Every structure is written in structure tokens, then in C-alpha cells.
Short mmCIF file of C-alpha atoms and ligand atoms in Angstrom, two decimals:
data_model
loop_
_atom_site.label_atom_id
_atom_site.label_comp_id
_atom_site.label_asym_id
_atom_site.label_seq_id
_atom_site.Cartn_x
_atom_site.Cartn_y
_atom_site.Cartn_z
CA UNK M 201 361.50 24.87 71.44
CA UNK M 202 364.04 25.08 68.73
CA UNK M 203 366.00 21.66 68.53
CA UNK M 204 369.66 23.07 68.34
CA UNK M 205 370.93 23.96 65.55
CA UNK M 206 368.01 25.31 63.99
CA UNK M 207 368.07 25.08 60.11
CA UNK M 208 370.02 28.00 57.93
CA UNK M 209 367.47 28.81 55.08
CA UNK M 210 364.10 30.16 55.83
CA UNK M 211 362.34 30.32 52.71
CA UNK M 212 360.42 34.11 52.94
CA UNK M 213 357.20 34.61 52.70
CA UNK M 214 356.39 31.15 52.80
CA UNK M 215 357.42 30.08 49.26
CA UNK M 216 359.82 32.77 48.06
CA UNK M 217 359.24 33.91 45.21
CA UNK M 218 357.88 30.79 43.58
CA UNK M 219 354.61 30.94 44.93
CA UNK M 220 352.11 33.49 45.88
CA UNK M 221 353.31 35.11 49.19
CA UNK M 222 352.25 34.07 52.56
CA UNK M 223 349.96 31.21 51.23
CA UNK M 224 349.78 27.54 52.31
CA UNK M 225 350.79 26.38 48.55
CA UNK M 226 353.98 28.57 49.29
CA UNK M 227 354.49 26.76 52.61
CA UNK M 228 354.03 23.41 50.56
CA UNK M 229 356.37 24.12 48.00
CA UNK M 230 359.46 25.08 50.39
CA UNK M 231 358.87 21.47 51.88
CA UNK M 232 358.77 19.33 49.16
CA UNK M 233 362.03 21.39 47.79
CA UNK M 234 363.73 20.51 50.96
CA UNK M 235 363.37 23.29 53.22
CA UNK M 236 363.63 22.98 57.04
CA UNK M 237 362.02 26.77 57.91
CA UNK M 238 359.77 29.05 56.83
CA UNK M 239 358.74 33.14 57.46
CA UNK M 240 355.34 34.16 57.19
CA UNK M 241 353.86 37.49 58.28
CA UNK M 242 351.08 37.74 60.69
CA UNK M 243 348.53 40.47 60.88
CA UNK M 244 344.87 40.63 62.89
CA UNK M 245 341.84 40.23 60.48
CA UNK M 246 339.34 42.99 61.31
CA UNK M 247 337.60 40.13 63.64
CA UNK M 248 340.71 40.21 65.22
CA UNK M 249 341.79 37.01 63.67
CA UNK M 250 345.38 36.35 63.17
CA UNK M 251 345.96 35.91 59.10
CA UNK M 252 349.04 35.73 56.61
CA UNK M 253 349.57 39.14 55.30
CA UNK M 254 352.57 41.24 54.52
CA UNK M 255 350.51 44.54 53.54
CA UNK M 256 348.04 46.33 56.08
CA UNK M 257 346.28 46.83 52.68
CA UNK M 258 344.73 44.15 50.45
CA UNK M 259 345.24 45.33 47.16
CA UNK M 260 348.71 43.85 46.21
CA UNK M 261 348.32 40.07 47.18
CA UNK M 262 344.24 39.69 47.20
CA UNK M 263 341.80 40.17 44.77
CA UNK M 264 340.30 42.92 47.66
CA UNK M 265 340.70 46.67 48.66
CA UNK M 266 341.15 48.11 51.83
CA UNK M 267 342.41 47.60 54.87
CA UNK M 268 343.27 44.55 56.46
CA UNK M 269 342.24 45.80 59.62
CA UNK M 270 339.30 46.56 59.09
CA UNK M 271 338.02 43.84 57.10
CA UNK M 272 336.05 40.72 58.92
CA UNK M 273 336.72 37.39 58.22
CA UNK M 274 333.74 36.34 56.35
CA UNK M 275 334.75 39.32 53.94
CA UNK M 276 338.82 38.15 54.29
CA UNK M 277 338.22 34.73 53.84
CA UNK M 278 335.82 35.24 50.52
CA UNK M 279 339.09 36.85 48.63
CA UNK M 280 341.74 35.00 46.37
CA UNK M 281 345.38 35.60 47.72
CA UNK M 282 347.07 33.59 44.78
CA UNK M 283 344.47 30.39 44.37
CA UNK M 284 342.97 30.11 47.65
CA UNK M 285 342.41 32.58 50.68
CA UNK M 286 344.59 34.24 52.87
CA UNK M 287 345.16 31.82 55.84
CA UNK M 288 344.96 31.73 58.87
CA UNK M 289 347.68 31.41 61.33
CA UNK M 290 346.38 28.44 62.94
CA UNK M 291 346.39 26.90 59.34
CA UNK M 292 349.91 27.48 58.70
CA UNK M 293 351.49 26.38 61.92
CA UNK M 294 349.15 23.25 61.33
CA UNK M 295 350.63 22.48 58.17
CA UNK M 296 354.51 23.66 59.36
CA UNK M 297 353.92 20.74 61.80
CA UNK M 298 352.65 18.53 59.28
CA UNK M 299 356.07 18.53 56.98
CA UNK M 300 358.22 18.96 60.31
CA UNK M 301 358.87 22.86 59.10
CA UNK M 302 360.10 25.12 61.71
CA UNK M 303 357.83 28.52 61.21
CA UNK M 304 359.95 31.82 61.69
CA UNK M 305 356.38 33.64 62.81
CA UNK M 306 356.70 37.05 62.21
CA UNK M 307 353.97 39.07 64.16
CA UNK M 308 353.72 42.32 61.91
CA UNK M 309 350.90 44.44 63.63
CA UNK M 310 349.02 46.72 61.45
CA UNK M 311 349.82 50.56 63.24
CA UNK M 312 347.89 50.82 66.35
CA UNK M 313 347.60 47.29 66.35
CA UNK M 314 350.76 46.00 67.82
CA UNK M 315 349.87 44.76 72.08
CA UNK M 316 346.78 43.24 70.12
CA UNK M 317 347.92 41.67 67.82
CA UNK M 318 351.05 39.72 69.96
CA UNK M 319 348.18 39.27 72.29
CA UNK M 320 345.91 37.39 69.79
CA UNK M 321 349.41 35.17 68.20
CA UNK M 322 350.03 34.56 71.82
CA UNK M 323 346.61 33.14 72.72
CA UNK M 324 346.17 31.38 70.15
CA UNK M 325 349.77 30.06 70.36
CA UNK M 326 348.75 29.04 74.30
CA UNK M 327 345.92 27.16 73.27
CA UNK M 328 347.26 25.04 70.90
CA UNK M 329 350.73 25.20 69.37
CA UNK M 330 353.07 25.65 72.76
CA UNK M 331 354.99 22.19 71.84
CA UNK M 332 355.70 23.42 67.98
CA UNK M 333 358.73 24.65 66.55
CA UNK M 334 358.40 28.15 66.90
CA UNK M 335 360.32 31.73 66.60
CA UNK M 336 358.81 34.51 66.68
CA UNK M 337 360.41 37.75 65.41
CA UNK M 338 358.85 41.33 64.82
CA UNK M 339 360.33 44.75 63.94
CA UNK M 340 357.37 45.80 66.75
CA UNK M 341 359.53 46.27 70.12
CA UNK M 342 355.70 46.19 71.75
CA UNK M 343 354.99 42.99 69.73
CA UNK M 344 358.04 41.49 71.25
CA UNK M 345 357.33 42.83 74.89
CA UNK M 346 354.53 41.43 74.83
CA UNK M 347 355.18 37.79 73.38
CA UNK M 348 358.17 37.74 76.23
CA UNK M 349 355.24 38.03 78.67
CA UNK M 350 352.68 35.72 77.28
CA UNK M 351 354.75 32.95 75.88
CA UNK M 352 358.32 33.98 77.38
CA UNK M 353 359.49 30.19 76.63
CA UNK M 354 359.29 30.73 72.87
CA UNK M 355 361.96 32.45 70.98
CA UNK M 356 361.91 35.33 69.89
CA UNK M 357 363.95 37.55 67.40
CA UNK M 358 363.85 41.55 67.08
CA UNK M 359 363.87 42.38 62.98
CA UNK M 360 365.91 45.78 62.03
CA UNK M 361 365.96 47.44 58.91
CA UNK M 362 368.32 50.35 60.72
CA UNK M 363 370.25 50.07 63.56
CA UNK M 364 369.01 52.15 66.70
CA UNK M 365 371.69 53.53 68.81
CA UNK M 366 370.09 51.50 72.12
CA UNK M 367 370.47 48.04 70.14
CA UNK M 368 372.25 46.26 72.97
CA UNK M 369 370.16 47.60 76.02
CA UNK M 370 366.86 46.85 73.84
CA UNK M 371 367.82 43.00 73.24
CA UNK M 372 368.54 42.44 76.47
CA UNK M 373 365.35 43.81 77.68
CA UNK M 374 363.11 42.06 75.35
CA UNK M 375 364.99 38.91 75.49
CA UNK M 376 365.60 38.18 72.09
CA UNK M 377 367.72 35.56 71.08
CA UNK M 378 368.41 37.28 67.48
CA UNK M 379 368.77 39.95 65.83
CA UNK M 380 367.09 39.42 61.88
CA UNK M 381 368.54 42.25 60.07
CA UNK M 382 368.40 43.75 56.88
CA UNK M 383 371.60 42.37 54.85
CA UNK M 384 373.31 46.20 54.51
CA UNK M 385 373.48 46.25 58.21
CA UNK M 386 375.66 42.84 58.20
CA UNK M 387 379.03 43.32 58.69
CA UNK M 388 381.82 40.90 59.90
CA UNK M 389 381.97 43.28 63.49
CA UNK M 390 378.63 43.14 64.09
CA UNK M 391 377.99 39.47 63.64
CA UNK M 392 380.89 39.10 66.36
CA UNK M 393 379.99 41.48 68.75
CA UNK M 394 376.33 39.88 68.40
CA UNK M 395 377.80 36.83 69.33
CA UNK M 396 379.92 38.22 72.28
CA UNK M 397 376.19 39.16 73.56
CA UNK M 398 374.94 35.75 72.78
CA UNK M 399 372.60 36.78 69.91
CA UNK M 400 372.49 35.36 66.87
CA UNK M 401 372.10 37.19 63.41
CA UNK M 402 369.81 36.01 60.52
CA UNK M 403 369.83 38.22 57.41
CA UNK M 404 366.91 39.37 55.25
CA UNK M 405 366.66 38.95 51.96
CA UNK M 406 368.84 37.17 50.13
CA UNK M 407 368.37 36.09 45.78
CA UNK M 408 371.67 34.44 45.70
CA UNK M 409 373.53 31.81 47.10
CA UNK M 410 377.27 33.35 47.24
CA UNK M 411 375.86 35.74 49.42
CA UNK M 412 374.66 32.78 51.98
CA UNK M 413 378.17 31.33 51.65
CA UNK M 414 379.96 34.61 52.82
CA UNK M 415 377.54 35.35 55.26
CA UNK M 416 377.35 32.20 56.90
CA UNK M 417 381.53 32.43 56.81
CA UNK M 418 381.36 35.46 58.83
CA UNK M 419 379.01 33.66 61.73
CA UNK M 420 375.60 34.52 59.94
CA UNK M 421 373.27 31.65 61.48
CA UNK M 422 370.48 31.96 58.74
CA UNK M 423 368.83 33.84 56.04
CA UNK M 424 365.94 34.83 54.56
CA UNK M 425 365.34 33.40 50.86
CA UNK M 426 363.47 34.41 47.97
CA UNK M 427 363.93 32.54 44.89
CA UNK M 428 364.22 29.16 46.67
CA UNK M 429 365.00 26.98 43.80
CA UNK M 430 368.73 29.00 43.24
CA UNK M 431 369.44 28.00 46.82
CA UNK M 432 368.84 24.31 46.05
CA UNK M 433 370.78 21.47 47.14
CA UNK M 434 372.56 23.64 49.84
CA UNK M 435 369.11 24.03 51.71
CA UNK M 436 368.16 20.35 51.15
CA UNK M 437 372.20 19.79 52.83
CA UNK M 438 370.34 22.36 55.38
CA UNK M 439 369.99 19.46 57.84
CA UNK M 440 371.15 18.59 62.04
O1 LIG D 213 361.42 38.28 58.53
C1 LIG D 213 362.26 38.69 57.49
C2 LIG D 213 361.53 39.53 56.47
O2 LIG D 213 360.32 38.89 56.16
C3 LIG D 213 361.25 40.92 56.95
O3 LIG D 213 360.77 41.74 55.91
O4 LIG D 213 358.99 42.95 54.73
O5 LIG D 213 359.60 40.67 53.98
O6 LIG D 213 358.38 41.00 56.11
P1 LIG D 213 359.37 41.58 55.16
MG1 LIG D 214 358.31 38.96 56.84
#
């Protein structure tokens, strides 16, 4: 369960941009900066093991080619994603508990992939990380469905990068908590009308920190950070 109030800055992608993406150096880094929270993006290996990856391809953040999908893990796990191998989910929530990080999981199925992929997060979340600090978020309305049934005591977040006109009744069906949104949707009115629904709003991504000052003035509860030393000491005053 989130201890209330959860921290502010969530450094993206595990280390921003000062690291390679979605890599347990990455996750180091934003804790001995200072930081509280992380994102990192969660996709099935083709064994159907949950990995950090932000493409369903392998091409931009691994020495490999192909799908992500469709690779195994003995093939996965041989490749260099920025000094050491993609990881696994269970490695990263490991090492979030280690430093004390909260991990902003975000479950991004490869297409066709989305009830199996929650499912696999979810199992694996079940067996052995139920009592860790823990939101989940996906753009994936399936994803989320399907986390609310297999772990519904976990929170969970619905990511938008466009605002569908059945928002509100969606929410409140999946049971989100949040809504993570792409900045351009955030505007003063919608933060409050979020909040008149009880959701909060987290913004995506932000490379300066005036923008984290005016959004957290209009009732903004977090962001999303990429170049995490510009955000520095305001995420290391980031604390409850
Ligand atoms: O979770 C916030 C952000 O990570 C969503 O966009 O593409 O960086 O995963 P993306
Ligand atoms: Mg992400």
C-alpha cells in the first residue's frame, strides 16, 4: 500500500535520462540522487516472463532485433540493454525495496498481449511482492481490468495520452485512483474536477522544474521526470 502522501517525482524510465532506460543502474542512480519513486515499463519476454522494456521491439535499447515477444529468455537475457541485461521485473521491485523506492509499475502489454501480460505482473506480484510499495498504471484499459481483479488491493492508475469522451465512467469502473496524463492534457479544470471525483493526476514527462512548480500549484500530485539531476534538491525535499 502506498503510505500517504506518496512522493511527487517519479524519475521515468528508471533513471531519466541519465542512465540507460529501464535498467537496474537507472533505478540505482534515482536513489542515491534522492528519489522516493520510480516508473519502469513492463512487457512479457517471449517465455512469458515479465521484463523492463519500453519498445515491443529490441532494436533501440538492446544490442538485439526483433520482437520482444517473441524472443525467450535465454535469447533476452544474453543481450546488453545499456551495460547489463534487460531485467526482470522481479529484479527491479527487489531492488525498489532495497533503497525504500516506491515503483510506479507500468504494465505496457505488447498488442495482443495485454490479459497476459497483467496476468503474469499479477502472479508474480501474488507470490512475492503483495506487502511492497506498489502502483500500477497502464494506458491498457484490459491491463487495468485485469490487475483490479487479481490484485484489486494495489493501486492502480489509468495513463492517457488523449482524453476519451467516457473518461469518468471508465475510472470508476476500473477503479483507478489516478489518472497519469500526458502534460498537454493538464489543465487547471481538469485537475479539479479530477479531484471532485477523488482521482488524482500525475503528469508525464516533464525536463524542467518550473513546470513541476506550476503544476503541482494547480493540484498536480506528481510527475514524471527525465533529466533527474535539473530536478535536484526539490526531489531530495520530496519527502513525508
Ligand atoms: O508512465 C508515464 C510514462 O512512462 C508513459 O509514457 O512512453 O514513457 O512509457 P512512456
Ligand atoms: Mg512508461
Amino acid at each position: 500500500m502506498l503510505a500517504p502522501p506518496p512522493p511527487r517525482y517519479f524519475a521515468h524510465r528508471g533513471g531519466g535520462t541519465l542512465a540507460p532506460e529501464n535498467t537496474l543502474a537507472g533505478i540505482r542512480l534515482a536513489a542515491r540522487l534522492g528519489y522516493r519513486a520510480v516508473e519502469f515499463d513492463v512487457m512479457l519476454s517471449g517465455s512469458g516472463t515479465p521484463v523492463l522494456i519500453h519498445d515491443e521491439t529490441l532494436e533501440r535499447t538492446t544490442n538485439g532485433s526483433g520482437a520482444v515477444a517473441t524472443t525467450d529468455d535465454a535469447a533476452l537475457f544474453a543481450l546488453d540493454a545499456g551495460g547489463e541485461p534487460p531485467p526482470r521485473f522481479a529484479q527491479a521491485v527487489r531492488l525498489c525495496g532495497e533503497f525504500g523506492l516506491l515503483a510506479n509499475v507500468e504494465v505496457k502489454p505488447a498488442s495482443g498481449f495485454e490479459r497476459q501480460t497483467a496476468q503474469r505482473v499479477a502472479a508474480e506480484v501474488r507470490a512475492d511482492w503483495l506487502a511492497s510499495p506498489l502502483l500500477f498504471s497502464s494506458f491498457s484499459r484490459t491491463a487495468l481490468q485485469v490487475l483490479q481483479a487479481e490484485i484489486p488491493d494495489l493501486p492502480r492508475a489509468w495513463l492517457l495520452a488523449a482524453l476519451p469522451d467516457d473518461w469518468r465512467a471508465e475510472a470508476r469502473r476500473l477503479g483507478v485512483v489516478a489518472l497519469h496524463l500526458d502534460l498537454a492534457l493538464v489543465t487547471p479544470a481538469l485537475v479539479r474536477e479530477c479531484a471532485g471525483l477523488g482521482l488524482a493526476v500525475r503528469a508525464y514527462t516533464l525536463q524542467t522544474p518550473a513546470l513541476a512548480d506550476y503544476l503541482f500549484g494547480i493540484g498536480v500530485a506528481g510527475v514524471f521526470v527525465d533529466p533527474l539531476d535539473r530536478f535536484l534538491p526539490q526531489a531530495l525535499a520530496d519527502r513525508s
